[in-house]
Amino acid sequence: MSLEIAIAEAAPAPRATVRYIGLALLSALVAFAVCVPLFWGVDIARQDYSAILAGTSSAHPLGTDHLGRDMLARLAAAVRLSLGLALVSVATAAVPGVLLGILAAWKGGWVDKGLGLMAEMFLALPGLLLVLLIVAIYPGSFLALYGAVALVLWIEYFRMTRALARTVLASPAVAASQLLGFGPAYIIRRHLLPELAPLLMTIAAFGAAAAIMAIAALGFVSVGVKPPTAELGLMITELLPYFAEAPAVIALPITVIFLIVLSLLLIAGGRKP
């Protein structure tokens, strides 16, 4: 019996396995985005009208698009853009969301009600519609795209942080720390952050996946970044009229979006609750 227990404890948990798969997949995508420009120095905007919609070859390992541009180089650039914007948007949304959530739980009263009302106002408008409105006002602006996505994502950080912080701040451990004279910085570092960290990492993974989908959706409807920028949704839109001639080429950005979102969801779903 003791041997069976030892084997069971040594075996990786299903959630951990799922998370490792997601991390490995995301690492492979990041390595692809970083290494391609180092070893395949092809200009993503260079057009070759003699190789339009060409198949795989030594000159173009993943073929070319409707303007003869190298798909390998463009996919790597698109992954860098999508992951970079998602990472910056998530980081920007997390900081105010967590700080405001802790402030609302700590102060309570009218501060909590006021911040909660502000979050409800943002929730009254669908997130993607809000992003679409902002990006439509400033078309082609990276700053507007990043700011709009971050503006939508902060609400989840705020709501989840406020809910969990209320429970932690009402615990006997926090009360004991306050009686011993420890200040807010110690309580946040010692009690709040260890409890919030797993939850925030899960929200960050889901938020990054949502940001990737939002950026691709905006590019697909041609209100995101503008050509000749390599962006996954925009690439799908540009290649859609040529689906019959080259279905494998249009499948490439779709597959990349699927793999990025899948890796992030596996990471989020594989975290221990």
Tab-separated table of N, CA, C and O in Angstrom, residues 155-256:
chain	number	residue	atom	x	y	z
A	155	ILE	N	-11.446	45.006	-15.619
A	155	ILE	CA	-12.639	44.787	-14.796
A	155	ILE	C	-12.578	43.427	-14.102
A	155	ILE	O	-12.932	43.303	-12.917
A	156	GLU	N	-12.140	42.390	-14.820
A	156	GLU	CA	-12.073	41.059	-14.210
A	156	GLU	C	-11.075	41.034	-13.059
A	156	GLU	O	-11.327	40.409	-12.017
A	157	TYR	N	-9.940	41.695	-13.234
A	157	TYR	CA	-8.964	41.766	-12.137
A	157	TYR	C	-9.574	42.462	-10.927
A	157	TYR	O	-9.390	42.023	-9.785
A	158	PHE	N	-10.276	43.540	-11.168
A	158	PHE	CA	-10.878	44.289	-10.070
A	158	PHE	C	-11.906	43.453	-9.321
A	158	PHE	O	-11.884	43.367	-8.082
A	159	ARG	N	-12.820	42.825	-10.028
A	159	ARG	CA	-13.915	42.090	-9.383
A	159	ARG	C	-13.399	40.879	-8.612
A	159	ARG	O	-13.827	40.628	-7.476
A	160	MET	N	-12.505	40.122	-9.214
A	160	MET	CA	-11.993	38.929	-8.543
A	160	MET	C	-11.102	39.299	-7.359
A	160	MET	O	-11.145	38.653	-6.309
A	161	THR	N	-10.280	40.348	-7.529
A	161	THR	CA	-9.423	40.774	-6.426
A	161	THR	C	-10.249	41.287	-5.260
A	161	THR	O	-9.974	40.963	-4.094
A	162	ARG	N	-11.264	42.071	-5.539
A	162	ARG	CA	-12.112	42.606	-4.471
A	162	ARG	C	-12.805	41.485	-3.703
A	162	ARG	O	-12.858	41.494	-2.470
A	163	ALA	N	-13.323	40.480	-4.442
A	163	ALA	CA	-14.047	39.389	-3.785
A	163	ALA	C	-13.126	38.562	-2.889
A	163	ALA	O	-13.473	38.242	-1.742
A	164	LEU	N	-11.940	38.218	-3.397
A	164	LEU	CA	-11.022	37.401	-2.606
A	164	LEU	C	-10.382	38.207	-1.476
A	164	LEU	O	-10.180	37.691	-0.371
A	165	ALA	N	-10.080	39.482	-1.746
A	165	ALA	CA	-9.449	40.313	-0.718
A	165	ALA	C	-10.374	40.517	0.477
A	165	ALA	O	-9.917	40.592	1.622
A	166	ARG	N	-11.672	40.597	0.237
A	166	ARG	CA	-12.612	40.729	1.353
A	166	ARG	C	-12.502	39.545	2.306
A	166	ARG	O	-12.485	39.709	3.528
A	167	THR	N	-12.424	38.346	1.737
A	167	THR	CA	-12.322	37.144	2.572
A	167	THR	C	-11.010	37.107	3.337
A	167	THR	O	-10.973	36.787	4.527
A	168	VAL	N	-9.921	37.442	2.653
A	168	VAL	CA	-8.609	37.392	3.300
A	168	VAL	C	-8.509	38.443	4.403
A	168	VAL	O	-7.996	38.172	5.499
A	169	LEU	N	-8.982	39.650	4.124
A	169	LEU	CA	-8.876	40.727	5.114
A	169	LEU	C	-9.741	40.469	6.352
A	169	LEU	O	-9.486	41.036	7.419
A	170	ALA	N	-10.760	39.624	6.198
A	170	ALA	CA	-11.617	39.293	7.341
A	170	ALA	C	-11.126	38.073	8.106
A	170	ALA	O	-11.774	37.653	9.070
A	171	SER	N	-9.986	37.512	7.722
A	171	SER	CA	-9.479	36.291	8.350
A	171	SER	C	-8.797	36.610	9.679
A	171	SER	O	-8.318	37.732	9.907
A	172	PRO	N	-8.714	35.632	10.589
A	172	PRO	CA	-8.022	35.847	11.871
A	172	PRO	C	-6.544	36.181	11.710
A	172	PRO	O	-5.978	36.913	12.533
A	173	ALA	N	-5.902	35.645	10.668
A	173	ALA	CA	-4.474	35.912	10.473
A	173	ALA	C	-4.220	37.396	10.229
A	173	ALA	O	-3.271	37.982	10.776
A	174	VAL	N	-5.069	38.032	9.422
A	174	VAL	CA	-4.918	39.465	9.165
A	174	VAL	C	-5.223	40.254	10.435
A	174	VAL	O	-4.537	41.250	10.747
A	175	ALA	N	-6.243	39.838	11.165
A	175	ALA	CA	-6.571	40.530	12.424
A	175	ALA	C	-5.411	40.446	13.408
A	175	ALA	O	-5.092	41.435	14.101
A	176	ALA	N	-4.749	39.290	13.472
A	176	ALA	CA	-3.604	39.133	14.368
A	176	ALA	C	-2.453	40.034	13.936
A	176	ALA	O	-1.778	40.650	14.778
A	177	SER	N	-2.217	40.135	12.642
A	177	SER	CA	-1.148	41.009	12.147
A	177	SER	C	-1.428	42.466	12.480
A	177	SER	O	-0.513	43.221	12.839
A	178	GLN	N	-2.687	42.874	12.367
A	178	GLN	CA	-3.040	44.260	12.706
A	178	GLN	C	-2.876	44.532	14.192
A	178	GLN	O	-2.432	45.608	14.593
A	179	LEU	N	-3.218	43.546	15.018
A	179	LEU	CA	-3.047	43.718	16.466
A	179	LEU	C	-1.577	43.821	16.857
A	179	LEU	O	-1.218	44.499	17.821
A	180	LEU	N	-0.716	43.150	16.075
A	180	LEU	CA	0.720	43.203	16.350
A	180	LEU	C	1.366	44.471	15.797
A	180	LEU	O	2.573	44.673	15.948
A	181	GLY	N	0.578	45.297	15.123
A	181	GLY	CA	1.094	46.574	14.652
A	181	GLY	C	1.645	46.576	13.236
A	181	GLY	O	2.265	47.565	12.830
A	182	PHE	N	1.454	45.513	12.484
A	182	PHE	CA	1.945	45.490	11.102
A	182	PHE	C	1.064	46.366	10.217
A	182	PHE	O	-0.162	46.383	10.350
A	183	GLY	N	1.698	47.068	9.277
A	183	GLY	CA	0.993	47.998	8.423
A	183	GLY	C	0.422	47.352	7.173
A	183	GLY	O	0.560	46.143	6.947
A	184	PRO	N	-0.217	48.169	6.319
A	184	PRO	CA	-0.836	47.643	5.099
A	184	PRO	C	0.149	46.953	4.156
A	184	PRO	O	-0.193	45.949	3.526
A	185	ALA	N	1.373	47.492	4.045
A	185	ALA	CA	2.345	46.893	3.124
A	185	ALA	C	2.655	45.453	3.523
A	185	ALA	O	2.732	44.556	2.664
A	186	TYR	N	2.821	45.225	4.823
A	186	TYR	CA	3.117	43.863	5.295
A	186	TYR	C	1.925	42.941	5.062
A	186	TYR	O	2.086	41.793	4.620
A	187	ILE	N	0.728	43.422	5.337
A	187	ILE	CA	-0.473	42.594	5.173
A	187	ILE	C	-0.668	42.226	3.701
A	187	ILE	O	-1.007	41.087	3.361
A	188	ILE	N	-0.441	43.198	2.818
A	188	ILE	CA	-0.594	42.908	1.390
A	188	ILE	C	0.459	41.908	0.937
A	188	ILE	O	0.152	40.940	0.222
A	189	ARG	N	1.695	42.105	1.370
A	189	ARG	CA	2.777	41.210	0.949
A	189	ARG	C	2.669	39.826	1.574
A	189	ARG	O	2.909	38.820	0.906
A	190	ARG	N	2.282	39.759	2.828
A	190	ARG	CA	2.300	38.487	3.563
A	190	ARG	C	1.001	37.699	3.429
A	190	ARG	O	1.011	36.469	3.396
A	191	HIS	N	-0.122	38.386	3.323
A	191	HIS	CA	-1.409	37.695	3.341
A	191	HIS	C	-2.147	37.760	2.005
A	191	HIS	O	-2.672	36.741	1.538
A	192	LEU	N	-2.205	38.944	1.408
A	192	LEU	CA	-3.023	39.106	0.200
A	192	LEU	C	-2.368	38.510	-1.038
A	192	LEU	O	-2.984	37.709	-1.751
A	193	LEU	N	-1.135	38.917	-1.315
A	193	LEU	CA	-0.503	38.497	-2.567
A	193	LEU	C	-0.352	36.978	-2.699
A	193	LEU	O	-0.588	36.439	-3.798
A	194	PRO	N	0.038	36.238	-1.643
A	194	PRO	CA	0.104	34.771	-1.804
A	194	PRO	C	-1.239	34.147	-2.169
A	194	PRO	O	-1.281	33.139	-2.889
A	195	GLU	N	-2.339	34.721	-1.673
A	195	GLU	CA	-3.659	34.188	-2.007
A	195	GLU	C	-4.110	34.631	-3.393
A	195	GLU	O	-4.805	33.898	-4.096
A	196	LEU	N	-3.713	35.833	-3.785
A	196	LEU	CA	-4.159	36.378	-5.066
A	196	LEU	C	-3.364	35.837	-6.251
A	196	LEU	O	-3.898	35.766	-7.363
A	197	ALA	N	-2.106	35.486	-6.038
A	197	ALA	CA	-1.220	35.139	-7.150
A	197	ALA	C	-1.761	34.033	-8.048
A	197	ALA	O	-1.805	34.195	-9.282
A	198	PRO	N	-2.193	32.867	-7.516
A	198	PRO	CA	-2.709	31.825	-8.425
A	198	PRO	C	-3.919	32.282	-9.223
A	198	PRO	O	-4.045	31.988	-10.415
A	199	LEU	N	-4.821	33.015	-8.561
A	199	LEU	CA	-6.014	33.507	-9.249
A	199	LEU	C	-5.651	34.500	-10.348
A	199	LEU	O	-6.180	34.447	-11.469
A	200	LEU	N	-4.717	35.404	-10.037
A	200	LEU	CA	-4.326	36.415	-11.020
A	200	LEU	C	-3.629	35.790	-12.228
A	200	LEU	O	-3.815	36.251	-13.358
A	201	MET	N	-2.841	34.758	-12.005
A	201	MET	CA	-2.186	34.088	-13.120
A	201	MET	C	-3.209	33.430	-14.043
A	201	MET	O	-3.073	33.442	-15.267
A	202	THR	N	-4.252	32.840	-13.455
A	202	THR	CA	-5.305	32.235	-14.268
A	202	THR	C	-6.054	33.295	-15.065
A	202	THR	O	-6.311	33.126	-16.261
A	203	ILE	N	-6.400	34.401	-14.405
A	203	ILE	CA	-7.093	35.487	-15.114
A	203	ILE	C	-6.209	36.054	-16.214
A	203	ILE	O	-6.687	36.400	-17.299
A	204	ALA	N	-4.899	36.157	-15.960
A	204	ALA	CA	-3.980	36.685	-16.967
A	204	ALA	C	-3.939	35.791	-18.203
A	204	ALA	O	-3.919	36.284	-19.331
A	205	ALA	N	-3.937	34.473	-17.989
A	205	ALA	CA	-3.914	33.556	-19.138
A	205	ALA	C	-5.200	33.676	-19.946
A	205	ALA	O	-5.169	33.756	-21.183
A	206	PHE	N	-6.345	33.692	-19.259
A	206	PHE	CA	-7.611	33.872	-19.970
A	206	PHE	C	-7.669	35.247	-20.643
A	206	PHE	O	-8.178	35.383	-21.763
A	207	GLY	N	-7.182	36.271	-19.953
A	207	GLY	CA	-7.193	37.611	-20.527
A	207	GLY	C	-6.321	37.722	-21.765
A	207	GLY	O	-6.689	38.397	-22.737
A	208	ALA	N	-5.148	37.078	-21.737
A	208	ALA	CA	-4.282	37.093	-22.915
A	208	ALA	C	-4.951	36.396	-24.094
A	208	ALA	O	-4.863	36.865	-25.239
A	209	ALA	N	-5.640	35.272	-23.818
A	209	ALA	CA	-6.365	34.583	-24.892
A	209	ALA	C	-7.475	35.464	-25.452
A	209	ALA	O	-7.663	35.544	-26.677
A	210	ALA	N	-8.198	36.151	-24.571
A	210	ALA	CA	-9.251	37.059	-25.032
A	210	ALA	C	-8.667	38.217	-25.834
A	210	ALA	O	-9.252	38.658	-26.838
A	211	ALA	N	-7.511	38.725	-25.421
A	211	ALA	CA	-6.864	39.819	-26.152
A	211	ALA	C	-6.430	39.363	-27.543
A	211	ALA	O	-6.591	40.104	-28.526
A	212	ILE	N	-5.877	38.150	-27.642
A	212	ILE	CA	-5.472	37.621	-28.943
A	212	ILE	C	-6.675	37.533	-29.871
A	212	ILE	O	-6.622	37.931	-31.051
A	213	MET	N	-7.790	37.017	-29.357
A	213	MET	CA	-8.998	36.889	-30.174
A	213	MET	C	-9.542	38.260	-30.570
A	213	MET	O	-10.008	38.453	-31.702
A	214	ALA	N	-9.500	39.211	-29.637
A	214	ALA	CA	-10.008	40.554	-29.946
A	214	ALA	C	-9.163	41.230	-31.013
A	214	ALA	O	-9.694	41.844	-31.955
A	215	ILE	N	-7.844	41.122	-30.897
A	215	ILE	CA	-6.953	41.731	-31.886
A	215	ILE	C	-7.167	41.099	-33.259
A	215	ILE	O	-7.224	41.795	-34.286
A	216	ALA	N	-7.300	39.763	-33.291
A	216	ALA	CA	-7.534	39.074	-34.561
A	216	ALA	C	-8.893	39.441	-35.146
A	216	ALA	O	-9.028	39.631	-36.368
A	217	ALA	N	-9.922	39.557	-34.293
A	217	ALA	CA	-11.251	39.924	-34.778
A	217	ALA	C	-11.258	41.329	-35.365
A	217	ALA	O	-11.881	41.578	-36.413
A	218	LEU	N	-10.572	42.262	-34.714
A	218	LEU	CA	-10.500	43.624	-35.237
A	218	LEU	C	-9.746	43.666	-36.563
A	218	LEU	O	-10.126	44.402	-37.484
A	219	GLY	N	-8.677	42.886	-36.660
A	219	GLY	CA	-7.969	42.817	-37.930
A	219	GLY	C	-8.817	42.195	-39.019
A	219	GLY	O	-8.752	42.589	-40.189
A	220	PHE	N	-9.636	41.218	-38.646
A	220	PHE	CA	-10.472	40.531	-39.633
A	220	PHE	C	-11.513	41.462	-40.239
A	220	PHE	O	-11.842	41.360	-41.421
A	221	VAL	N	-12.053	42.380	-39.414
A	221	VAL	CA	-13.048	43.324	-39.933
A	221	VAL	C	-12.391	44.619	-40.398
A	221	VAL	O	-13.083	45.620	-40.650
A	222	SER	N	-11.056	44.624	-40.473
A	222	SER	CA	-10.282	45.732	-41.064
A	222	SER	C	-10.403	47.041	-40.295
A	222	SER	O	-10.381	48.123	-40.881
A	223	VAL	N	-10.522	46.965	-38.968
A	223	VAL	CA	-10.503	48.188	-38.162
A	223	VAL	C	-9.339	48.162	-37.172
A	223	VAL	O	-9.216	49.079	-36.355
A	224	GLY	N	-8.504	47.150	-37.233
A	224	GLY	CA	-7.339	47.068	-36.362
A	224	GLY	C	-6.144	47.724	-37.030
A	224	GLY	O	-6.223	48.842	-37.549
A	225	VAL	N	-5.030	47.023	-36.995
A	225	VAL	CA	-3.834	47.542	-37.659
A	225	VAL	C	-4.041	47.521	-39.168
A	225	VAL	O	-4.867	46.774	-39.696
A	226	LYS	N	-3.285	48.336	-39.853
A	226	LYS	CA	-3.465	48.495	-41.287
A	226	LYS	C	-2.344	47.807	-42.063
A	226	LYS	O	-1.236	47.627	-41.564
A	227	PRO	N	-2.637	47.419	-43.330
A	227	PRO	CA	-1.575	46.850	-44.179
A	227	PRO	C	-0.460	47.867	-44.381
A	227	PRO	O	-0.709	49.081	-44.332
A	228	PRO	N	0.778	47.411	-44.594
A	228	PRO	CA	1.215	46.014	-44.756
A	228	PRO	C	1.626	45.325	-43.465
A	228	PRO	O	2.387	44.370	-43.495
A	229	THR	N	1.134	45.801	-42.307
A	229	THR	CA	1.479	45.173	-41.034
A	229	THR	C	1.037	43.714	-41.041
A	229	THR	O	-0.075	43.390	-41.482
A	230	ALA	N	1.899	42.853	-40.555
A	230	ALA	CA	1.571	41.433	-40.464
A	230	ALA	C	0.803	41.187	-39.171
A	230	ALA	O	1.363	41.284	-38.084
A	231	GLU	N	-0.497	40.901	-39.298
A	231	GLU	CA	-1.342	40.610	-38.144
A	231	GLU	C	-2.272	39.462	-38.543
A	231	GLU	O	-2.759	39.404	-39.665
A	232	LEU	N	-2.517	38.551	-37.618
A	232	LEU	CA	-3.174	37.296	-37.964
A	232	LEU	C	-4.572	37.504	-38.536
A	232	LEU	O	-4.929	36.914	-39.561
A	233	GLY	N	-5.402	38.323	-37.884
A	233	GLY	CA	-6.743	38.565	-38.401
A	233	GLY	C	-6.728	39.265	-39.742
A	233	GLY	O	-7.516	38.936	-40.644
A	234	LEU	N	-5.846	40.234	-39.898
A	234	LEU	CA	-5.722	40.941	-41.168
A	234	LEU	C	-5.235	40.013	-42.278
A	234	LEU	O	-5.682	40.111	-43.429
A	235	MET	N	-4.344	39.098	-41.953
A	235	MET	CA	-3.863	38.136	-42.945
A	235	MET	C	-4.995	37.239	-43.427
A	235	MET	O	-5.077	36.906	-44.621
A	236	ILE	N	-5.882	36.842	-42.529
A	236	ILE	CA	-7.021	36.009	-42.927
A	236	ILE	C	-7.922	36.773	-43.884
A	236	ILE	O	-8.373	36.245	-44.908
A	237	THR	N	-8.182	38.039	-43.564
A	237	THR	CA	-9.029	38.866	-44.431
A	237	THR	C	-8.417	39.027	-45.821
A	237	THR	O	-9.121	38.937	-46.843
A	238	GLU	N	-7.117	39.268	-45.872
A	238	GLU	CA	-6.456	39.467	-47.156
A	238	GLU	C	-6.448	38.196	-47.999
A	238	GLU	O	-6.549	38.253	-49.231
A	239	LEU	N	-6.343	37.039	-47.354
A	239	LEU	CA	-6.224	35.778	-48.081
A	239	LEU	C	-7.568	35.112	-48.354
A	239	LEU	O	-7.628	34.161	-49.143
A	240	LEU	N	-8.637	35.595	-47.726
A	240	LEU	CA	-9.938	34.956	-47.874
A	240	LEU	C	-10.419	34.876	-49.332
A	240	LEU	O	-10.968	33.839	-49.736
A	241	PRO	N	-10.239	35.913	-50.162
A	241	PRO	CA	-10.688	35.791	-51.564
A	241	PRO	C	-9.940	34.722	-52.362
A	241	PRO	O	-10.403	34.337	-53.437
A	242	TYR	N	-8.820	34.258	-51.849
A	242	TYR	CA	-8.005	33.284	-52.589
A	242	TYR	C	-8.076	31.900	-51.948
A	242	TYR	O	-7.185	31.080	-52.141
A	243	PHE	N	-9.145	31.665	-51.201
A	243	PHE	CA	-9.277	30.384	-50.513
A	243	PHE	C	-9.296	29.214	-51.490
A	243	PHE	O	-8.675	28.172	-51.245
A	244	ALA	N	-9.999	29.369	-52.615
A	244	ALA	CA	-10.104	28.264	-53.573
A	244	ALA	C	-8.756	27.955	-54.212
A	244	ALA	O	-8.442	26.788	-54.480
A	245	GLU	N	-7.941	28.998	-54.471
A	245	GLU	CA	-6.655	28.779	-55.125
A	245	GLU	C	-5.597	28.230	-54.162
A	245	GLU	O	-4.772	27.415	-54.547
A	246	ALA	N	-5.621	28.684	-52.928
A	246	ALA	CA	-4.574	28.283	-51.978
A	246	ALA	C	-5.173	28.125	-50.577
A	246	ALA	O	-4.968	28.965	-49.699
A	247	PRO	N	-5.927	27.054	-50.334
A	247	PRO	CA	-6.529	26.876	-49.003
A	247	PRO	C	-5.495	26.663	-47.905
A	247	PRO	O	-5.732	27.025	-46.753
A	248	ALA	N	-4.342	26.086	-48.245
A	248	ALA	CA	-3.327	25.831	-47.225
A	248	ALA	C	-2.726	27.130	-46.693
A	248	ALA	O	-2.341	27.210	-45.521
A	249	VAL	N	-2.653	28.146	-47.544
A	249	VAL	CA	-2.051	29.413	-47.124
A	249	VAL	C	-2.943	30.125	-46.108
A	249	VAL	O	-2.467	30.622	-45.081
A	250	ILE	N	-4.249	30.166	-46.368
A	250	ILE	CA	-5.152	30.836	-45.429
A	250	ILE	C	-5.298	30.022	-44.143
A	250	ILE	O	-5.623	30.569	-43.086
A	251	ALA	N	-5.025	28.729	-44.218
A	251	ALA	CA	-5.104	27.899	-43.010
A	251	ALA	C	-3.980	28.206	-42.028
A	251	ALA	O	-4.113	27.923	-40.835
A	252	LEU	N	-2.882	28.780	-42.502
A	252	LEU	CA	-1.736	29.042	-41.628
A	252	LEU	C	-2.051	30.037	-40.512
A	252	LEU	O	-1.840	29.729	-39.327
A	253	PRO	N	-2.553	31.259	-40.806
A	253	PRO	CA	-2.872	32.172	-39.695
A	253	PRO	C	-3.990	31.657	-38.806
A	253	PRO	O	-3.985	31.908	-37.590
A	254	ILE	N	-4.945	30.925	-39.378
A	254	ILE	CA	-6.023	30.352	-38.558
A	254	ILE	C	-5.445	29.343	-37.572
A	254	ILE	O	-5.810	29.320	-36.389
A	255	THR	N	-4.540	28.506	-38.057
A	255	THR	CA	-3.917	27.502	-37.195
A	255	THR	C	-3.094	28.159	-36.093
A	255	THR	O	-3.103	27.705	-34.939
A	256	VAL	N	-2.388	29.228	-36.427
A	256	VAL	CA	-1.569	29.916	-35.427
A	256	VAL	C	-2.442	30.526	-34.333
A	256	VAL	O	-2.126	30.422	-33.136
